[in-house]
Amino acid sequence: MDFDRTAEYVQHHSEAEGKAQRKTIWVIFWVLLGITGVEVTLGLVWQDLGLAWPFVKWTFIILTLIKAYYIVAYYMHLKHEYKNFIYMVALPYIVLAVYLIVMMLTEAIYVHDTHGLL
Amino acid sequence: MAGHSPSIDSKTLWGGGSSPFNVSYGKIMMWFFLVSDAFTFSGLLVSYGFMRHSFAESWPVAERVFTHFPFMHGDHPLLYVALMTFILIMSSVTMVLAVEAGHRMDKKNVIKWMAWTIVGGLIFVGSQAWEWYHFIHGTELGAYQLADGTIVQWVDAAKESFYLPGKELVMVSGTEAATMLKGGVEVYGANLTVNEYGLPLFGDFFFFITGFHGTHVFSGVVLNFIIFVNVLKGTYEKRGHYEMVEKVGLYWHFVDLVWVFVFTFFYLV
């Protein structure tokens, strides 16, 4: 297949590089598992510890974003692509997702506050 | 990891003849698809957030909904879904190990790790089926729908006093409870119109979002299986590279990524 130029961009690496990569993979695995463990534990004990719900909620959200970063950056390898490729994939998504969230939740709170009034 | 430097000057990069991103066509298209798919899931999760915020007081508390665990009695909130999350993270690890083995043209290890990834995916889909079964089937005690449509939860098997919906447990008992219970109906389990755990909307979103995610996991397993067969047949060995494993790997990690968010916004927050 002459038109298939995939082979030009394929990545290969040696046994030694592979060893280093496998180490990174397992380190990230323990990070992801640890974060999940913290989330579940916090979910079970936050009331007993007397923590305030908004604090717990934002802890969950921040931990989730950290997990997402590690999956995309390392497992999906995005961190090691060219910068312009990273921007092309990540920026449109982040900008529009943040916009969507802010817009819809603002509306939701308005709808909540005006239930039965309109 | 693979260290290609991004320091090529832009004339060479964008001058034609090669990919300015140093990424193959197929992989770029997989990324574009994933971005669009991410928007679909964002739409679903944000609409979930919208409904949840507009019905803040009466929204069911997930901790009181998903409390079952196989072969164990009593309440075990979060445990089962934590196990499902662990399985999916684990299968993400085996997937990335398969990709790594592919970079070394190590066919034997690609086969091994792909096989484990498929097994993990099947266990996850099976776990989800189990969870759906319990959600649809409901609890032994059931719940009660008052005449105005509000779902209340029984305090005990006597079915004389109940809790009102909401994060704070407000108990109603005695004659007040008896008056409120008039004209209502008992409900068991959940479907698209009735939901013993609270607002029917909660059930709708549960079925839709976890169903949509489960469909992704299932198609991921199918795609992984097709690639797995090709690996066995030696297709990629002959081709000289395992980039197809990398592409399904991207899709598989994306499925894991979505679950991270579903887990947080459906079960934790």
mmCIF file of C-alpha atoms in Angstrom:
data_model
loop_
_atom_site.group_PDB
_atom_site.id
_atom_site.type_symbol
_atom_site.label_atom_id
_atom_site.label_comp_id
_atom_site.label_asym_id
_atom_site.label_seq_id
_atom_site.Cartn_x
_atom_site.Cartn_y
_atom_site.Cartn_z
ATOM 1 C CA MET A 1 0.000 0.000 0.000
ATOM 2 C CA ASP A 2 1.864 3.052 -1.249
ATOM 3 C CA PHE A 3 -0.583 5.576 0.150
ATOM 4 C CA ASP A 4 -0.334 4.240 3.699
ATOM 5 C CA ARG A 5 2.454 6.270 5.245
ATOM 6 C CA THR A 6 1.802 5.172 8.816
ATOM 7 C CA ALA A 7 5.167 3.423 8.972
ATOM 8 C CA GLU A 8 6.972 6.789 8.719
ATOM 9 C CA TYR A 9 5.570 7.903 12.066
ATOM 10 C CA VAL A 10 5.653 4.650 13.964
ATOM 11 C CA GLN A 11 7.525 4.584 17.232
ATOM 12 C CA HIS A 12 9.864 1.786 18.125
ATOM 13 C CA HIS A 13 12.073 1.478 21.140
ATOM 14 C CA SER A 14 14.756 -0.757 22.546
ATOM 15 C CA GLU A 15 14.513 -3.205 25.423
ATOM 16 C CA ALA A 16 16.226 -0.706 27.751
ATOM 17 C CA GLU A 17 13.790 2.101 26.891
ATOM 18 C CA GLY A 18 10.944 -0.356 27.271
ATOM 19 C CA LYS A 19 12.067 -1.168 30.777
ATOM 20 C CA ALA A 20 11.967 2.503 31.758
ATOM 21 C CA GLN A 21 8.531 2.875 30.182
ATOM 22 C CA ARG A 22 7.125 -0.118 32.016
ATOM 23 C CA LYS A 23 8.338 1.400 35.254
ATOM 24 C CA THR A 24 6.517 4.662 34.482
ATOM 25 C CA ILE A 25 3.368 2.704 33.582
ATOM 26 C CA TRP A 26 3.335 0.954 36.955
ATOM 27 C CA VAL A 27 4.098 4.147 38.882
ATOM 28 C CA ILE A 28 1.100 5.814 37.197
ATOM 29 C CA PHE A 29 -0.992 2.755 38.025
ATOM 30 C CA TRP A 30 -0.219 3.144 41.735
ATOM 31 C CA VAL A 31 -0.995 6.850 41.541
ATOM 32 C CA LEU A 32 -4.391 6.157 39.937
ATOM 33 C CA LEU A 33 -5.161 3.377 42.399
ATOM 34 C CA GLY A 34 -4.093 5.532 45.341
ATOM 35 C CA ILE A 35 -6.293 8.434 44.262
ATOM 36 C CA THR A 36 -9.263 6.090 43.794
ATOM 37 C CA GLY A 37 -8.598 4.644 47.235
ATOM 38 C CA VAL A 38 -8.563 8.111 48.791
ATOM 39 C CA GLU A 39 -11.818 8.998 47.004
ATOM 40 C CA VAL A 40 -13.641 5.887 48.176
ATOM 41 C CA THR A 41 -12.356 6.218 51.752
ATOM 42 C CA LEU A 42 -13.326 9.879 51.854
ATOM 43 C CA GLY A 43 -16.760 8.994 50.463
ATOM 44 C CA LEU A 44 -17.271 6.526 53.299
ATOM 45 C CA VAL A 45 -15.943 8.543 56.254
ATOM 46 C CA TRP A 46 -16.440 12.252 55.516
ATOM 47 C CA GLN A 47 -19.586 12.437 57.618
ATOM 48 C CA ASP A 48 -17.975 10.691 60.577
ATOM 49 C CA LEU A 49 -15.021 13.063 60.365
ATOM 50 C CA GLY A 50 -17.409 16.019 60.398
ATOM 51 C CA LEU A 51 -16.017 17.497 57.161
ATOM 52 C CA ALA A 52 -18.020 20.139 55.318
ATOM 53 C CA TRP A 53 -19.675 18.865 52.124
ATOM 54 C CA PRO A 54 -18.411 21.636 49.778
ATOM 55 C CA PHE A 55 -14.840 20.833 50.816
ATOM 56 C CA VAL A 56 -15.381 17.104 50.203
ATOM 57 C CA LYS A 57 -17.085 17.761 46.874
ATOM 58 C CA TRP A 58 -14.252 19.937 45.553
ATOM 59 C CA THR A 59 -11.687 17.432 46.785
ATOM 60 C CA PHE A 60 -13.448 14.762 44.700
ATOM 61 C CA ILE A 61 -13.522 16.994 41.624
ATOM 62 C CA ILE A 62 -9.858 18.003 41.884
ATOM 63 C CA LEU A 63 -8.747 14.388 42.449
ATOM 64 C CA THR A 64 -10.791 13.360 39.401
ATOM 65 C CA LEU A 65 -9.087 15.985 37.249
ATOM 66 C CA ILE A 66 -5.671 14.795 38.461
ATOM 67 C CA LYS A 67 -6.609 11.211 37.511
ATOM 68 C CA ALA A 68 -7.804 12.382 34.102
ATOM 69 C CA TYR A 69 -4.526 14.244 33.570
ATOM 70 C CA TYR A 70 -2.426 11.165 34.294
ATOM 71 C CA ILE A 71 -4.501 8.929 32.008
ATOM 72 C CA VAL A 72 -4.394 11.362 29.079
ATOM 73 C CA ALA A 73 -0.807 12.512 29.551
ATOM 74 C CA TYR A 74 0.857 9.149 30.185
ATOM 75 C CA TYR A 75 -1.414 6.280 29.146
ATOM 76 C CA MET A 76 -2.646 8.075 26.042
ATOM 77 C CA HIS A 77 0.844 9.449 25.589
ATOM 78 C CA LEU A 78 -0.380 12.957 24.819
ATOM 79 C CA LYS A 79 2.301 14.581 26.965
ATOM 80 C CA HIS A 80 4.984 13.296 24.598
ATOM 81 C CA GLU A 81 3.391 14.415 21.341
ATOM 82 C CA TYR A 82 4.318 17.648 19.584
ATOM 83 C CA LYS A 83 3.117 20.782 21.373
ATOM 84 C CA ASN A 84 0.893 21.928 18.511
ATOM 85 C CA PHE A 85 -0.790 18.511 18.515
ATOM 86 C CA ILE A 86 -1.435 18.733 22.261
ATOM 87 C CA TYR A 87 -2.994 22.177 21.835
ATOM 88 C CA MET A 88 -5.103 21.034 18.904
ATOM 89 C CA VAL A 89 -6.594 18.156 20.884
ATOM 90 C CA ALA A 90 -6.858 19.661 24.350
ATOM 91 C CA LEU A 91 -7.692 23.350 23.910
ATOM 92 C CA PRO A 92 -10.981 23.134 21.942
ATOM 93 C CA TYR A 93 -12.240 20.535 24.370
ATOM 94 C CA ILE A 94 -11.235 22.351 27.554
ATOM 95 C CA VAL A 95 -12.530 25.760 26.407
ATOM 96 C CA LEU A 96 -15.903 24.461 25.230
ATOM 97 C CA ALA A 97 -16.391 22.066 28.151
ATOM 98 C CA VAL A 98 -15.724 24.791 30.718
ATOM 99 C CA TYR A 99 -18.089 27.110 28.855
ATOM 100 C CA LEU A 100 -20.797 24.422 28.745
ATOM 101 C CA ILE A 101 -20.445 23.647 32.461
ATOM 102 C CA VAL A 102 -20.507 27.279 33.591
ATOM 103 C CA MET A 103 -23.452 28.141 31.330
ATOM 104 C CA MET A 104 -25.611 25.123 32.165
ATOM 105 C CA LEU A 105 -25.031 25.120 35.919
ATOM 106 C CA THR A 106 -25.776 28.853 36.119
ATOM 107 C CA GLU A 107 -29.064 28.164 34.333
ATOM 108 C CA ALA A 108 -29.753 25.177 36.580
ATOM 109 C CA ILE A 109 -29.410 27.251 39.742
ATOM 110 C CA TYR A 110 -31.708 29.874 38.226
ATOM 111 C CA VAL A 111 -34.298 27.209 37.381
ATOM 112 C CA HIS A 112 -33.957 25.843 40.917
ATOM 113 C CA ASP A 113 -34.486 29.255 42.525
ATOM 114 C CA THR A 114 -37.536 30.015 40.403
ATOM 115 C CA HIS A 115 -39.370 26.677 40.724
ATOM 116 C CA GLY A 116 -43.047 27.426 41.145
ATOM 117 C CA LEU A 117 -42.556 31.141 40.534
ATOM 118 C CA LEU A 118 -42.754 31.200 36.748
ATOM 119 C CA MET B 1 8.834 8.108 26.926
ATOM 120 C CA ALA B 2 9.610 8.156 23.198
ATOM 121 C CA GLY B 3 11.698 11.254 22.882
ATOM 122 C CA HIS B 4 11.111 13.007 19.605
ATOM 123 C CA SER B 5 11.883 16.644 20.029
ATOM 124 C CA PRO B 6 9.388 19.316 19.047
ATOM 125 C CA SER B 7 12.177 21.655 17.943
ATOM 126 C CA ILE B 8 11.956 21.238 14.146
ATOM 127 C CA ASP B 9 11.523 24.644 12.509
ATOM 128 C CA SER B 10 8.023 25.424 11.306
ATOM 129 C CA LYS B 11 8.912 25.706 7.611
ATOM 130 C CA THR B 12 10.004 22.090 7.557
ATOM 131 C CA LEU B 13 7.049 21.063 9.677
ATOM 132 C CA TRP B 14 4.312 22.736 7.654
ATOM 133 C CA GLY B 15 6.058 22.665 4.276
ATOM 134 C CA GLY B 16 4.120 19.616 3.104
ATOM 135 C CA GLY B 17 5.291 16.102 2.435
ATOM 136 C CA SER B 18 5.047 14.963 6.023
ATOM 137 C CA SER B 19 2.720 15.203 8.998
ATOM 138 C CA PRO B 20 3.314 18.454 10.899
ATOM 139 C CA PHE B 21 2.407 16.631 14.080
ATOM 140 C CA ASN B 22 4.671 13.672 13.441
ATOM 141 C CA VAL B 23 1.596 11.526 14.031
ATOM 142 C CA SER B 24 0.063 9.201 11.447
ATOM 143 C CA TYR B 25 -3.259 9.934 9.788
ATOM 144 C CA GLY B 26 -5.044 7.106 11.587
ATOM 145 C CA LYS B 27 -3.905 8.202 15.019
ATOM 146 C CA ILE B 28 -4.892 11.837 14.408
ATOM 147 C CA MET B 29 -8.333 10.699 13.300
ATOM 148 C CA MET B 30 -8.686 8.535 16.393
ATOM 149 C CA TRP B 31 -7.884 11.592 18.533
ATOM 150 C CA PHE B 32 -10.447 13.696 16.642
ATOM 151 C CA PHE B 33 -13.060 11.022 17.172
ATOM 152 C CA LEU B 34 -12.239 10.878 20.882
ATOM 153 C CA VAL B 35 -12.581 14.647 21.242
ATOM 154 C CA SER B 36 -16.015 14.509 19.623
ATOM 155 C CA ASP B 37 -17.005 11.557 21.784
ATOM 156 C CA ALA B 38 -15.796 13.429 24.843
ATOM 157 C CA PHE B 39 -18.200 16.229 23.932
ATOM 158 C CA THR B 40 -21.068 13.729 23.754
ATOM 159 C CA PHE B 41 -20.288 12.462 27.250
ATOM 160 C CA SER B 42 -19.830 16.029 28.514
ATOM 161 C CA GLY B 43 -23.284 16.853 27.148
ATOM 162 C CA LEU B 44 -24.789 13.922 29.038
ATOM 163 C CA LEU B 45 -22.960 14.625 32.298
ATOM 164 C CA VAL B 46 -23.664 18.359 32.166
ATOM 165 C CA SER B 47 -27.372 17.732 31.597
ATOM 166 C CA TYR B 48 -27.227 15.398 34.587
ATOM 167 C CA GLY B 49 -25.670 18.261 36.569
ATOM 168 C CA PHE B 50 -28.329 20.640 35.290
ATOM 169 C CA MET B 51 -31.202 18.463 36.526
ATOM 170 C CA ARG B 52 -29.437 17.704 39.746
ATOM 171 C CA HIS B 53 -28.901 21.371 40.571
ATOM 172 C CA SER B 54 -32.445 22.322 39.658
ATOM 173 C CA PHE B 55 -33.832 19.557 41.922
ATOM 174 C CA ALA B 56 -31.130 19.936 44.559
ATOM 175 C CA GLU B 57 -33.270 19.081 47.603
ATOM 176 C CA SER B 58 -34.992 15.976 46.326
ATOM 177 C CA TRP B 59 -32.166 14.396 44.299
ATOM 178 C CA PRO B 60 -31.433 10.820 45.478
ATOM 179 C CA VAL B 61 -28.189 10.270 47.406
ATOM 180 C CA ALA B 62 -26.137 7.719 45.435
ATOM 181 C CA GLU B 63 -24.673 6.294 48.646
ATOM 182 C CA ARG B 64 -28.140 5.072 49.617
ATOM 183 C CA VAL B 65 -28.911 3.696 46.156
ATOM 184 C CA PHE B 66 -25.913 1.549 45.259
ATOM 185 C CA THR B 67 -25.307 -0.445 48.418
ATOM 186 C CA HIS B 68 -25.224 -4.036 47.176
ATOM 187 C CA PHE B 69 -22.225 -6.283 46.945
ATOM 188 C CA PRO B 70 -22.258 -9.855 45.556
ATOM 189 C CA PHE B 71 -22.559 -12.614 48.195
ATOM 190 C CA MET B 72 -22.683 -10.052 51.024
ATOM 191 C CA HIS B 73 -25.694 -8.885 52.984
ATOM 192 C CA GLY B 74 -26.338 -5.444 54.344
ATOM 193 C CA ASP B 75 -25.263 -2.009 53.181
ATOM 194 C CA HIS B 76 -21.907 -1.590 51.464
ATOM 195 C CA PRO B 77 -22.027 1.794 49.785
ATOM 196 C CA LEU B 78 -19.346 2.530 47.170
ATOM 197 C CA LEU B 79 -17.581 -0.826 47.556
ATOM 198 C CA TYR B 80 -18.927 -2.432 44.402
ATOM 199 C CA VAL B 81 -18.360 0.585 42.184
ATOM 200 C CA ALA B 82 -14.856 0.940 43.647
ATOM 201 C CA LEU B 83 -14.188 -2.627 42.546
ATOM 202 C CA MET B 84 -15.485 -1.844 39.036
ATOM 203 C CA THR B 85 -13.222 1.200 38.895
ATOM 204 C CA PHE B 86 -10.257 -0.911 39.952
ATOM 205 C CA ILE B 87 -10.998 -3.466 37.210
ATOM 206 C CA LEU B 88 -11.145 -0.763 34.552
ATOM 207 C CA ILE B 89 -7.919 0.935 35.718
ATOM 208 C CA MET B 90 -6.241 -2.476 35.742
ATOM 209 C CA SER B 91 -7.341 -3.164 32.160
ATOM 210 C CA SER B 92 -5.988 0.249 31.189
ATOM 211 C CA VAL B 93 -2.615 -0.794 32.563
ATOM 212 C CA THR B 94 -2.612 -4.072 30.637
ATOM 213 C CA MET B 95 -3.582 -2.146 27.489
ATOM 214 C CA VAL B 96 -0.700 0.318 27.796
ATOM 215 C CA LEU B 97 1.639 -2.622 28.483
ATOM 216 C CA ALA B 98 0.444 -4.201 25.216
ATOM 217 C CA VAL B 99 1.221 -0.937 23.401
ATOM 218 C CA GLU B 100 4.673 -0.856 25.000
ATOM 219 C CA ALA B 101 5.352 -4.462 23.940
ATOM 220 C CA GLY B 102 4.258 -3.519 20.415
ATOM 221 C CA HIS B 103 6.934 -0.817 20.285
ATOM 222 C CA ARG B 104 9.506 -3.562 20.873
ATOM 223 C CA MET B 105 7.878 -5.877 18.281
ATOM 224 C CA ASP B 106 7.407 -8.333 21.140
ATOM 225 C CA LYS B 107 4.498 -10.358 19.746
ATOM 226 C CA LYS B 108 4.283 -12.736 22.692
ATOM 227 C CA ASN B 109 3.761 -9.979 25.234
ATOM 228 C CA VAL B 110 1.334 -8.056 23.014
ATOM 229 C CA ILE B 111 -0.798 -11.222 22.919
ATOM 230 C CA LYS B 112 -0.576 -11.678 26.674
ATOM 231 C CA TRP B 113 -1.502 -8.098 27.607
ATOM 232 C CA MET B 114 -4.215 -7.759 24.959
ATOM 233 C CA ALA B 115 -5.810 -10.951 26.285
ATOM 234 C CA TRP B 116 -5.835 -9.586 29.841
ATOM 235 C CA THR B 117 -7.319 -6.305 28.600
ATOM 236 C CA ILE B 118 -10.167 -8.171 26.923
ATOM 237 C CA VAL B 119 -10.775 -10.213 30.085
ATOM 238 C CA GLY B 120 -10.865 -7.015 32.180
ATOM 239 C CA GLY B 121 -13.323 -5.410 29.765
ATOM 240 C CA LEU B 122 -15.630 -8.419 29.888
ATOM 241 C CA ILE B 123 -15.568 -8.462 33.701
ATOM 242 C CA PHE B 124 -16.440 -4.766 33.731
ATOM 243 C CA VAL B 125 -19.388 -5.218 31.340
ATOM 244 C CA GLY B 126 -20.561 -8.149 33.448
ATOM 245 C CA SER B 127 -20.332 -6.065 36.633
ATOM 246 C CA GLN B 128 -22.389 -3.369 35.013
ATOM 247 C CA ALA B 129 -25.058 -5.915 34.059
ATOM 248 C CA TRP B 130 -25.162 -7.025 37.692
ATOM 249 C CA GLU B 131 -25.527 -3.432 38.874
ATOM 250 C CA TRP B 132 -28.317 -2.761 36.376
ATOM 251 C CA TYR B 133 -30.100 -5.916 37.491
ATOM 252 C CA HIS B 134 -30.109 -4.731 41.105
ATOM 253 C CA PHE B 135 -31.112 -1.207 40.196
ATOM 254 C CA ILE B 136 -34.048 -2.436 38.070
ATOM 255 C CA HIS B 137 -35.031 -5.136 40.531
ATOM 256 C CA GLY B 138 -34.935 -2.783 43.523
ATOM 257 C CA THR B 139 -34.970 -3.525 47.243
ATOM 258 C CA GLU B 140 -37.112 -6.035 49.104
ATOM 259 C CA LEU B 141 -38.755 -3.250 51.081
ATOM 260 C CA GLY B 142 -39.480 -1.055 48.066
ATOM 261 C CA ALA B 143 -40.541 2.545 48.545
ATOM 262 C CA TYR B 144 -43.743 4.553 48.545
ATOM 263 C CA GLN B 145 -45.010 7.120 46.085
ATOM 264 C CA LEU B 146 -47.201 9.733 47.796
ATOM 265 C CA ALA B 147 -50.300 11.078 46.071
ATOM 266 C CA ASP B 148 -48.315 14.133 44.855
ATOM 267 C CA GLY B 149 -45.663 11.908 43.229
ATOM 268 C CA THR B 150 -42.937 12.290 45.902
ATOM 269 C CA ILE B 151 -41.010 9.071 46.581
ATOM 270 C CA VAL B 152 -40.405 8.389 50.282
ATOM 271 C CA GLN B 153 -38.280 5.626 51.842
ATOM 272 C CA TRP B 154 -39.584 3.291 54.566
ATOM 273 C CA VAL B 155 -37.876 3.429 57.924
ATOM 274 C CA ASP B 156 -38.505 -0.290 58.570
ATOM 275 C CA ALA B 157 -40.571 -3.273 57.463
ATOM 276 C CA ALA B 158 -43.611 -2.046 59.439
ATOM 277 C CA LYS B 159 -44.102 0.539 56.652
ATOM 278 C CA GLU B 160 -45.702 3.101 58.990
ATOM 279 C CA SER B 161 -43.033 5.785 59.093
ATOM 280 C CA PHE B 162 -40.795 7.055 56.316
ATOM 281 C CA TYR B 163 -37.963 9.386 55.331
ATOM 282 C CA LEU B 164 -38.525 12.346 53.020
ATOM 283 C CA PRO B 165 -36.137 12.675 50.038
ATOM 284 C CA GLY B 166 -32.980 14.733 50.515
ATOM 285 C CA LYS B 167 -29.474 14.646 51.909
ATOM 286 C CA GLU B 168 -30.663 15.214 55.490
ATOM 287 C CA LEU B 169 -32.775 12.329 56.767
ATOM 288 C CA VAL B 170 -36.142 13.787 57.815
ATOM 289 C CA MET B 171 -38.408 11.155 59.386
ATOM 290 C CA VAL B 172 -42.197 11.362 59.333
ATOM 291 C CA SER B 173 -44.157 9.024 61.626
ATOM 292 C CA GLY B 174 -47.406 8.536 63.559
ATOM 293 C CA THR B 175 -50.663 10.113 62.454
ATOM 294 C CA GLU B 176 -48.892 12.654 60.253
ATOM 295 C CA ALA B 177 -47.354 9.787 58.287
ATOM 296 C CA ALA B 178 -50.687 7.955 58.066
ATOM 297 C CA THR B 179 -52.375 11.048 56.594
ATOM 298 C CA MET B 180 -49.603 11.586 54.041
ATOM 299 C CA LEU B 181 -49.619 7.928 52.977
ATOM 300 C CA LYS B 182 -53.277 8.101 51.853
ATOM 301 C CA GLY B 183 -53.833 7.754 48.125
ATOM 302 C CA GLY B 184 -50.281 6.749 47.264
ATOM 303 C CA VAL B 185 -48.852 3.568 45.837
ATOM 304 C CA GLU B 186 -45.969 1.209 46.669
ATOM 305 C CA VAL B 187 -43.120 1.113 44.143
ATOM 306 C CA TYR B 188 -40.434 -1.512 43.643
ATOM 307 C CA GLY B 189 -37.280 -1.096 41.575
ATOM 308 C CA ALA B 190 -36.560 1.376 38.826
ATOM 309 C CA ASN B 191 -37.281 1.837 35.154
ATOM 310 C CA LEU B 192 -37.609 4.841 32.857
ATOM 311 C CA THR B 193 -40.864 6.092 34.427
ATOM 312 C CA VAL B 194 -40.807 4.879 38.045
ATOM 313 C CA ASN B 195 -37.863 4.842 40.447
ATOM 314 C CA GLU B 196 -38.062 3.625 44.024
ATOM 315 C CA TYR B 197 -34.888 5.516 44.943
ATOM 316 C CA GLY B 198 -36.379 8.934 44.196
ATOM 317 C CA LEU B 199 -36.866 11.123 41.155
ATOM 318 C CA PRO B 200 -37.465 9.132 37.931
ATOM 319 C CA LEU B 201 -34.965 11.495 36.263
ATOM 320 C CA PHE B 202 -32.206 9.940 38.362
ATOM 321 C CA GLY B 203 -33.054 6.531 36.914
ATOM 322 C CA ASP B 204 -33.232 7.926 33.373
ATOM 323 C CA PHE B 205 -29.785 9.462 33.664
ATOM 324 C CA PHE B 206 -28.409 6.332 35.298
ATOM 325 C CA PHE B 207 -29.626 4.131 32.444
ATOM 326 C CA PHE B 208 -28.579 6.579 29.771
ATOM 327 C CA ILE B 209 -25.116 7.509 30.986
ATOM 328 C CA THR B 210 -23.938 4.166 32.331
ATOM 329 C CA GLY B 211 -25.644 2.504 29.361
ATOM 330 C CA PHE B 212 -23.856 4.742 26.889
ATOM 331 C CA HIS B 213 -20.579 4.115 28.677
ATOM 332 C CA GLY B 214 -21.247 0.379 28.822
ATOM 333 C CA THR B 215 -21.879 0.377 25.069
ATOM 334 C CA HIS B 216 -18.486 2.010 24.648
ATOM 335 C CA VAL B 217 -16.829 -0.618 26.829
ATOM 336 C CA PHE B 218 -18.559 -3.371 24.873
ATOM 337 C CA SER B 219 -17.501 -1.978 21.486
ATOM 338 C CA GLY B 220 -14.023 -1.503 22.944
ATOM 339 C CA VAL B 221 -13.923 -5.197 23.815
ATOM 340 C CA VAL B 222 -15.063 -6.087 20.280
ATOM 341 C CA LEU B 223 -12.409 -3.821 18.693
ATOM 342 C CA ASN B 224 -9.736 -5.174 21.039
ATOM 343 C CA PHE B 225 -10.763 -8.693 20.088
ATOM 344 C CA ILE B 226 -10.481 -7.981 16.347
ATOM 345 C CA ILE B 227 -7.010 -6.498 16.822
ATOM 346 C CA PHE B 228 -6.103 -9.389 19.122
ATOM 347 C CA VAL B 229 -6.968 -11.886 16.355
ATOM 348 C CA ASN B 230 -4.827 -9.879 13.909
ATOM 349 C CA VAL B 231 -1.932 -9.957 16.371
ATOM 350 C CA LEU B 232 -2.312 -13.728 16.675
ATOM 351 C CA LYS B 233 -2.341 -14.077 12.898
ATOM 352 C CA GLY B 234 0.884 -12.070 12.692
ATOM 353 C CA THR B 235 -0.609 -9.270 10.566
ATOM 354 C CA TYR B 236 1.290 -6.550 12.414
ATOM 355 C CA GLU B 237 4.464 -8.588 12.648
ATOM 356 C CA LYS B 238 4.439 -8.669 8.824
ATOM 357 C CA ARG B 239 3.537 -4.971 8.612
ATOM 358 C CA GLY B 240 6.531 -4.106 10.735
ATOM 359 C CA HIS B 241 4.661 -2.128 13.395
ATOM 360 C CA TYR B 242 1.873 -2.467 15.944
ATOM 361 C CA GLU B 243 0.217 0.906 15.487
ATOM 362 C CA MET B 244 -3.274 -0.616 15.358
ATOM 363 C CA VAL B 245 -2.758 -1.779 18.943
ATOM 364 C CA GLU B 246 -1.887 1.812 19.807
ATOM 365 C CA LYS B 247 -5.077 3.119 18.180
ATOM 366 C CA VAL B 248 -7.433 0.741 19.969
ATOM 367 C CA GLY B 249 -5.378 1.512 23.060
ATOM 368 C CA LEU B 250 -6.274 5.199 22.744
ATOM 369 C CA TYR B 251 -9.945 4.271 22.512
ATOM 370 C CA TRP B 252 -9.688 1.940 25.492
ATOM 371 C CA HIS B 253 -8.011 4.569 27.703
ATOM 372 C CA PHE B 254 -10.691 7.022 26.694
ATOM 373 C CA VAL B 255 -13.357 4.600 27.948
ATOM 374 C CA ASP B 256 -11.472 4.407 31.252
ATOM 375 C CA LEU B 257 -11.227 8.204 31.324
ATOM 376 C CA VAL B 258 -14.988 8.589 30.917
ATOM 377 C CA TRP B 259 -15.568 6.129 33.737
ATOM 378 C CA VAL B 260 -13.380 8.255 36.024
ATOM 379 C CA PHE B 261 -15.859 11.095 35.512
ATOM 380 C CA VAL B 262 -19.008 8.941 35.697
ATOM 381 C CA PHE B 263 -17.673 7.455 38.945
ATOM 382 C CA THR B 264 -17.166 10.901 40.465
ATOM 383 C CA PHE B 265 -20.356 12.583 39.351
ATOM 384 C CA PHE B 266 -22.712 9.631 39.726
ATOM 385 C CA TYR B 267 -21.408 7.867 42.797
ATOM 386 C CA LEU B 268 -19.217 10.239 44.811
ATOM 387 C CA VAL B 269 -20.473 13.803 44.518
#
